mmCIF file of C-alpha atoms in Angstrom:
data_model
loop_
_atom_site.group_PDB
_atom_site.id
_atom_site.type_symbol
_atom_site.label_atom_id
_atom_site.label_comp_id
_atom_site.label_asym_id
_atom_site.label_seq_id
_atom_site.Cartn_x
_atom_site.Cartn_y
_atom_site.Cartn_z
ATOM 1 C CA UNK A 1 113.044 104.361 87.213
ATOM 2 C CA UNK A 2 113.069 102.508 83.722
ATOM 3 C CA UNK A 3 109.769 100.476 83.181
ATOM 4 C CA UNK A 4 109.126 97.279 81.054
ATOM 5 C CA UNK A 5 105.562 96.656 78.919
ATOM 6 C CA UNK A 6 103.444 99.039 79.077
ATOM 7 C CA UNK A 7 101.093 98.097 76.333
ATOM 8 C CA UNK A 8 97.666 96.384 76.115
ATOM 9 C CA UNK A 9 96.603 94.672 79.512
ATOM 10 C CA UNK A 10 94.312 92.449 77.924
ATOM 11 C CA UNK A 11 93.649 90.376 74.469
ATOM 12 C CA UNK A 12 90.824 88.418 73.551
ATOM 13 C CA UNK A 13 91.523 86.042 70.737
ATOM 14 C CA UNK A 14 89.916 82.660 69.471
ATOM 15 C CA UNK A 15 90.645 79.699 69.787
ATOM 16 C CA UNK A 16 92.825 78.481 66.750
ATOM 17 C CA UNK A 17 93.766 82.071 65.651
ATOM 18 C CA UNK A 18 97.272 83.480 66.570
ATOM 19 C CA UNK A 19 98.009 85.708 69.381
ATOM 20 C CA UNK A 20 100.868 88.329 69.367
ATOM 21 C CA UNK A 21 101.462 90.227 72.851
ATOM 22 C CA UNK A 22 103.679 93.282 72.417
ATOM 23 C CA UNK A 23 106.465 94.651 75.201
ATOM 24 C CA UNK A 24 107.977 97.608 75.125
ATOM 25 C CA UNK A 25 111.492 98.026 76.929
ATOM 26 C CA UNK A 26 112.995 100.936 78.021
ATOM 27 C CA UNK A 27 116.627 99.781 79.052
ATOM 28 C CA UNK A 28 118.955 99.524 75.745
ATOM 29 C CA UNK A 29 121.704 98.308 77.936
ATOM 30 C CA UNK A 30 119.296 94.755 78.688
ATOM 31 C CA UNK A 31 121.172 91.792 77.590
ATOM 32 C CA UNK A 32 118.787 89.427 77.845
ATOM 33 C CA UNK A 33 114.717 88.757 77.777
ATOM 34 C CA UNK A 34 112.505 86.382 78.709
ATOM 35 C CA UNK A 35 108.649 86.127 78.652
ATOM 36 C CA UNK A 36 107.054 84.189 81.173
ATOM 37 C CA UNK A 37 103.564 82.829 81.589
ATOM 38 C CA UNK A 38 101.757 83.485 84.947
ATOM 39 C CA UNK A 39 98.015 81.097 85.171
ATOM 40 C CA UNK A 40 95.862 81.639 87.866
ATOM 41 C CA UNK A 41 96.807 80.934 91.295
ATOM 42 C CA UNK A 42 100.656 80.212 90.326
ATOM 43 C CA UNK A 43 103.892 81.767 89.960
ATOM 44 C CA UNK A 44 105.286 82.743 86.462
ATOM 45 C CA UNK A 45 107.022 80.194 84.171
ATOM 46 C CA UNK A 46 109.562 79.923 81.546
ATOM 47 C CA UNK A 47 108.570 80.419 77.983
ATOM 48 C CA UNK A 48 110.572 81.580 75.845
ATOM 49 C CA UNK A 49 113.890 83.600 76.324
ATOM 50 C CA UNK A 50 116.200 85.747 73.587
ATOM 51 C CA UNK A 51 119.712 87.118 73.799
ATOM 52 C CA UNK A 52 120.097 90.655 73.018
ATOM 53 C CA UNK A 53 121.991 89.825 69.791
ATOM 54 C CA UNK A 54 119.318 88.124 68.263
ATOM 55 C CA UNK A 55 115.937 89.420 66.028
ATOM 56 C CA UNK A 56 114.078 85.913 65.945
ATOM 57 C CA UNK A 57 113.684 82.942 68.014
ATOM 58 C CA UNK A 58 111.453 80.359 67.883
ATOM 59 C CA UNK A 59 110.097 77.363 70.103
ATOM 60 C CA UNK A 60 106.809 75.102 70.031
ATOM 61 C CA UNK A 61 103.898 77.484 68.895
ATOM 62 C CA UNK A 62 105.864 80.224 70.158
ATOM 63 C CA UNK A 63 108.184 82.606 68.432
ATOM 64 C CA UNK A 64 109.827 85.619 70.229
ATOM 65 C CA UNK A 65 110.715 89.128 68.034
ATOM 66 C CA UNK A 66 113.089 91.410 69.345
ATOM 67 C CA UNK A 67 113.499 95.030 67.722
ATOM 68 C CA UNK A 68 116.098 96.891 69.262
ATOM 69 C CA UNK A 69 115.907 99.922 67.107
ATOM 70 C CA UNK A 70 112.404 100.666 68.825
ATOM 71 C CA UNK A 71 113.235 98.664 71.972
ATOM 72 C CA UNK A 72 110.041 96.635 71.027
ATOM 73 C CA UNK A 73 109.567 92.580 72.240
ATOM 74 C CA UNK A 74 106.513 90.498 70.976
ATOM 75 C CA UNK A 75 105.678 86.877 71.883
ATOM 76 C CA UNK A 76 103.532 84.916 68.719
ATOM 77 C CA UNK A 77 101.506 82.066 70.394
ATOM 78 C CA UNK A 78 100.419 80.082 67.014
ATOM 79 C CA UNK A 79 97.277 78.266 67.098
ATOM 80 C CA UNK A 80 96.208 79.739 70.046
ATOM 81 C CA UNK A 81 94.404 76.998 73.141
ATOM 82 C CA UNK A 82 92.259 77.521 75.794
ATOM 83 C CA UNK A 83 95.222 76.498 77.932
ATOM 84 C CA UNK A 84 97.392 79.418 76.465
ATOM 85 C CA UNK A 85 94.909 81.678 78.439
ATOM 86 C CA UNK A 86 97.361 83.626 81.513
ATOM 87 C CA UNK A 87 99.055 86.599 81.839
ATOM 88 C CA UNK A 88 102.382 86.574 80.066
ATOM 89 C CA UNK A 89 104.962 89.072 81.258
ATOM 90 C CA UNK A 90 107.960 90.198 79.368
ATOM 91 C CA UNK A 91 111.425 90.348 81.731
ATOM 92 C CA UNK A 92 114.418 92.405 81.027
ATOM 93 C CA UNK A 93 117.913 91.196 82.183
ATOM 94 C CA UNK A 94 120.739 93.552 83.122
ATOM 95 C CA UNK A 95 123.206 94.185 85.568
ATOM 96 C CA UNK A 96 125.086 90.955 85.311
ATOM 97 C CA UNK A 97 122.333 89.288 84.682
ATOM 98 C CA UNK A 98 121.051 89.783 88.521
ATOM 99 C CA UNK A 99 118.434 92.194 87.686
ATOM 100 C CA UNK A 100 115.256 91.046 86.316
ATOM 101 C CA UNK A 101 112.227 93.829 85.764
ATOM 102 C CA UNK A 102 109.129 92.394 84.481
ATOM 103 C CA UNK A 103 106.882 94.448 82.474
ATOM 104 C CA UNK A 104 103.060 95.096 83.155
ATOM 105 C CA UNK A 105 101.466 91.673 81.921
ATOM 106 C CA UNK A 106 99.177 91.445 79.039
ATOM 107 C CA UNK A 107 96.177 89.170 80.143
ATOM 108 C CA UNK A 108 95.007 86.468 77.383
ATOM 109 C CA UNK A 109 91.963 85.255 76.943
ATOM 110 C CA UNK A 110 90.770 82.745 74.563
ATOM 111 C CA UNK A 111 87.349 82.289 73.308
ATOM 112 C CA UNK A 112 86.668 78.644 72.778
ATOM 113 C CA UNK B 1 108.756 67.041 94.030
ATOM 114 C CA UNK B 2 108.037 71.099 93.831
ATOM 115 C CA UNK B 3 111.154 73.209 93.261
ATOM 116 C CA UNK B 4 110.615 75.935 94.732
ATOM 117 C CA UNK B 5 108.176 76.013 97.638
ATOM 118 C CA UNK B 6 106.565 78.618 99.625
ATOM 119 C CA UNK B 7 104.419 78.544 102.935
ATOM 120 C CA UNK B 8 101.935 79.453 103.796
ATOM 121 C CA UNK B 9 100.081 79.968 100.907
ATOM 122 C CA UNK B 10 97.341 82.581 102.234
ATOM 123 C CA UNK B 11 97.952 84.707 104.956
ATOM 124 C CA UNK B 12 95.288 86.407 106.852
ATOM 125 C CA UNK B 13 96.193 88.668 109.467
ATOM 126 C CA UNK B 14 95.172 91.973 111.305
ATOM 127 C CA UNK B 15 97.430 95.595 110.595
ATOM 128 C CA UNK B 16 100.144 95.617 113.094
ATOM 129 C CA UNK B 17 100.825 92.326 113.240
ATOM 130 C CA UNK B 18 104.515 90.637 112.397
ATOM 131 C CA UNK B 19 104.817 87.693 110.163
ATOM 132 C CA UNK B 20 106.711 85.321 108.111
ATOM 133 C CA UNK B 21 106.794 83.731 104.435
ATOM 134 C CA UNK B 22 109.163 80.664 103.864
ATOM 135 C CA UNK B 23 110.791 79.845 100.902
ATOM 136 C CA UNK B 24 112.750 76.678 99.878
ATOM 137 C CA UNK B 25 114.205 75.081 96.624
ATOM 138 C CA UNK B 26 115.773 71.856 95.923
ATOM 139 C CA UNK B 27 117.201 72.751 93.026
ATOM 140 C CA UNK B 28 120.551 73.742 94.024
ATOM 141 C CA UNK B 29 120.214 77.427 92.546
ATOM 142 C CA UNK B 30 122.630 79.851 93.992
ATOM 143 C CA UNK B 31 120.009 83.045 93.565
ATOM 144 C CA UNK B 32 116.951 83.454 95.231
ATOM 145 C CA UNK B 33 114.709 86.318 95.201
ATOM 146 C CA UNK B 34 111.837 87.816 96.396
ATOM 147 C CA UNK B 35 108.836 89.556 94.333
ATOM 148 C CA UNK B 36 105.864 91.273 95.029
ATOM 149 C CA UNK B 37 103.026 91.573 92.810
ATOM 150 C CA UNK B 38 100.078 93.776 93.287
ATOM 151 C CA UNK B 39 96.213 93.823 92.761
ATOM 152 C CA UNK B 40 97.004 94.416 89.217
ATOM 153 C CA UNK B 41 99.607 91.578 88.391
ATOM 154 C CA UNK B 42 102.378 93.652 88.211
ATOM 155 C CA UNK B 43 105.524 91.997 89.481
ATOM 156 C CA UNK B 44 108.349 94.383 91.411
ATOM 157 C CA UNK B 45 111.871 93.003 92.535
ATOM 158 C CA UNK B 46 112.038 93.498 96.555
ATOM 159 C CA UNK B 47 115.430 91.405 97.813
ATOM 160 C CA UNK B 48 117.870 89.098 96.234
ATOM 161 C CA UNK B 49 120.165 86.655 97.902
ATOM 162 C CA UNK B 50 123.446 85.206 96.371
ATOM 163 C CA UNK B 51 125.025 82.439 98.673
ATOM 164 C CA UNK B 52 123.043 83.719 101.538
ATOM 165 C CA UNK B 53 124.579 87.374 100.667
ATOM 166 C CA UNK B 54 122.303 90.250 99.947
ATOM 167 C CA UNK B 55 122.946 91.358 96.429
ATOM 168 C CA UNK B 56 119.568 93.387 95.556
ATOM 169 C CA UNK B 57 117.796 95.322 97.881
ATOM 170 C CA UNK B 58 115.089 97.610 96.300
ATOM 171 C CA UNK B 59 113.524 100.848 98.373
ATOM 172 C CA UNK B 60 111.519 98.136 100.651
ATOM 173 C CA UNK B 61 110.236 99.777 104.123
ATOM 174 C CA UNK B 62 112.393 97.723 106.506
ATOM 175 C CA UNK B 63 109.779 96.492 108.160
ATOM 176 C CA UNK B 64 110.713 93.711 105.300
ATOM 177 C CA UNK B 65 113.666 91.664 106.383
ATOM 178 C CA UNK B 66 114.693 88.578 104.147
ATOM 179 C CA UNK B 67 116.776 86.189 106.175
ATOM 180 C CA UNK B 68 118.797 83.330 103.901
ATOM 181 C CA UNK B 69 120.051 80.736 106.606
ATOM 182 C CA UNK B 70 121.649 78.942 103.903
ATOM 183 C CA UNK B 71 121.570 79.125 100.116
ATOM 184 C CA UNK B 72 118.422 77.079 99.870
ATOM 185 C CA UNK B 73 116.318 78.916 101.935
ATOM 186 C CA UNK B 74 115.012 82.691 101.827
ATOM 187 C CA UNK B 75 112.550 83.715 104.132
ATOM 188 C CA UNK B 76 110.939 87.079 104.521
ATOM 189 C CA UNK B 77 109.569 88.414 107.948
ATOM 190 C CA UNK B 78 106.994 91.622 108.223
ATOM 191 C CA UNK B 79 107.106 93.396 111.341
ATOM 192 C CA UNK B 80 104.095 95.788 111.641
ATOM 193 C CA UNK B 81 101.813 94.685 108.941
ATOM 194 C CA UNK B 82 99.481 97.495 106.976
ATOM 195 C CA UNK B 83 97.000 97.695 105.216
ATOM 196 C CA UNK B 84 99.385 98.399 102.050
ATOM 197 C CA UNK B 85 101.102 94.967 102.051
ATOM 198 C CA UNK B 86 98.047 92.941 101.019
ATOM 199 C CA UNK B 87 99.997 91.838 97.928
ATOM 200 C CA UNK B 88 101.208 88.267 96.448
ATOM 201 C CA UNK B 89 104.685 87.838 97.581
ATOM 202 C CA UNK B 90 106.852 85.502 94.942
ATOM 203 C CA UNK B 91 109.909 83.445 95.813
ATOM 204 C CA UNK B 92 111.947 82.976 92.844
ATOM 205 C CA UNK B 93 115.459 80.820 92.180
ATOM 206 C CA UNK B 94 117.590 81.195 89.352
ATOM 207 C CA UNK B 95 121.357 79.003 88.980
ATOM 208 C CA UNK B 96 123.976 81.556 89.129
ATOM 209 C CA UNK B 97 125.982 80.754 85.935
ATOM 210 C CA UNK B 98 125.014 80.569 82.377
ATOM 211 C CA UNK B 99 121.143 80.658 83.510
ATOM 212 C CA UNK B 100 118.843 83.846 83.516
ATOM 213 C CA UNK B 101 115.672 81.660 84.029
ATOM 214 C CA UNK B 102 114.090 82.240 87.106
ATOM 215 C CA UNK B 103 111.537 78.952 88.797
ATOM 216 C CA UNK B 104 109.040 80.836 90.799
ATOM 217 C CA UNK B 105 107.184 79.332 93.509
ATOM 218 C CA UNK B 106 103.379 79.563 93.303
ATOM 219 C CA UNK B 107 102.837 82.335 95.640
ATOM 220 C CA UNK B 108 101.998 83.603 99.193
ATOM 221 C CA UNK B 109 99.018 85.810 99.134
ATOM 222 C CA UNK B 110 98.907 88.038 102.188
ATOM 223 C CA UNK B 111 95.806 89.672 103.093
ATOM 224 C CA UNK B 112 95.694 92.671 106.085
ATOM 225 C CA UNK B 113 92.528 93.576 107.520
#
């Protein structure tokens, strides 16, 4: 089957420095991406999402890339907080937008 | 008020045993799903509902039936637990047009001893 994120499972970064978390996507057909933002004992939430006819979008402290040509995703947290630290997923929509496959996570850690 | 709600949170239970995880959200959403994600975080689609209609069912053992008694409500019932299902199980909503966000719920995590 086609997988989602397979890159680093964890970053360490300091507080106040910026954090980029990469996703890679297998699935050029996707139309749609999202990253969410899992914390500790809860379910994953709404970051930041990007239509597949897009490069760039950008929200508060967070900016999402989207390279097709490499089928490559990042998420940019600016300023990084202790509050940023989670495990941010990347999602992949397709089929109608009915399917959603998540990628691996990428854990974040911030030193204070 | 929480959105999308899910009980019991913990489950402890012994192999063989059958149980059931509710799910319900208020937020009118005509999509629910379920997800399970393993020891190491990683999320995998299991059912989806559309209007109480099954739309997505992954290569689940069906000893996993999801029951949707109306569009707000998706429960999943486990007949013969094992040791294998010790997982967080994830209800998830999304509104069925013009919306790919999905509201999760905050998790059922199912232990079998």
């Amino acid at each position: 089957g086609e997988s989602v994120g397979l890159h680093l499972p964890t970053l360490s970064v300091q507080e106040g420095d910026n954090s980029i978390i990469n996703c890679a996507y297998s699935n050029s057909a996707s139309d749609y991406f999202i990253w969410y933002k899992q914390e500790s004992g809860k379910g994953p939430q709404f970051i930041i999402d990007i239509r597949s006819n897009m490069d760039k979008r950008q929200g508060q402290r967070v900016t999402v890339l989207l390279n097709k040509t490499v089928k490559h995703l990042s998420l940019q947290i600016a300023a990084t907080q202790p509050g940023d630290s989670a495990v941010y997923f990347c999602a992949e929509i397709s089929g109608g937008y009915q399917k959603v496959t998540f990628g691996t996570g990428t854990k974040l850690q911030v030193i204070p | 008020d929480t959105a999308v709600s899910q009980t019991p949170k913990y489950l402890v239970t012994q192999m063989g045993n059958d149980k059931s995880i509710k799910c319900e959200q208020n937020l009118g959403h005509d999509t629910m799903y379920w997800y399970k994600q393993d020891s190491k975080k990683f999320l995998k689609i299991m059912f989806s509902y559309n209007n109480k209609e099954l739309i997505i069912n992954e290569t689940v053992p069906n000893r996993f039936s999801p029951k949707s008694p109306d569009k707000a409500h998706l429960n999943l019932h486990i007949n013969s637990l094992e040791l294998g299902d010790s997982a967080v199980y994830f209800c998830a909503s999304r509104r069925d047009r013009g919306s790919e966000k999905l509201f999760f719920g905050s998790g059922t995590q199912l232990s079998v001893l």
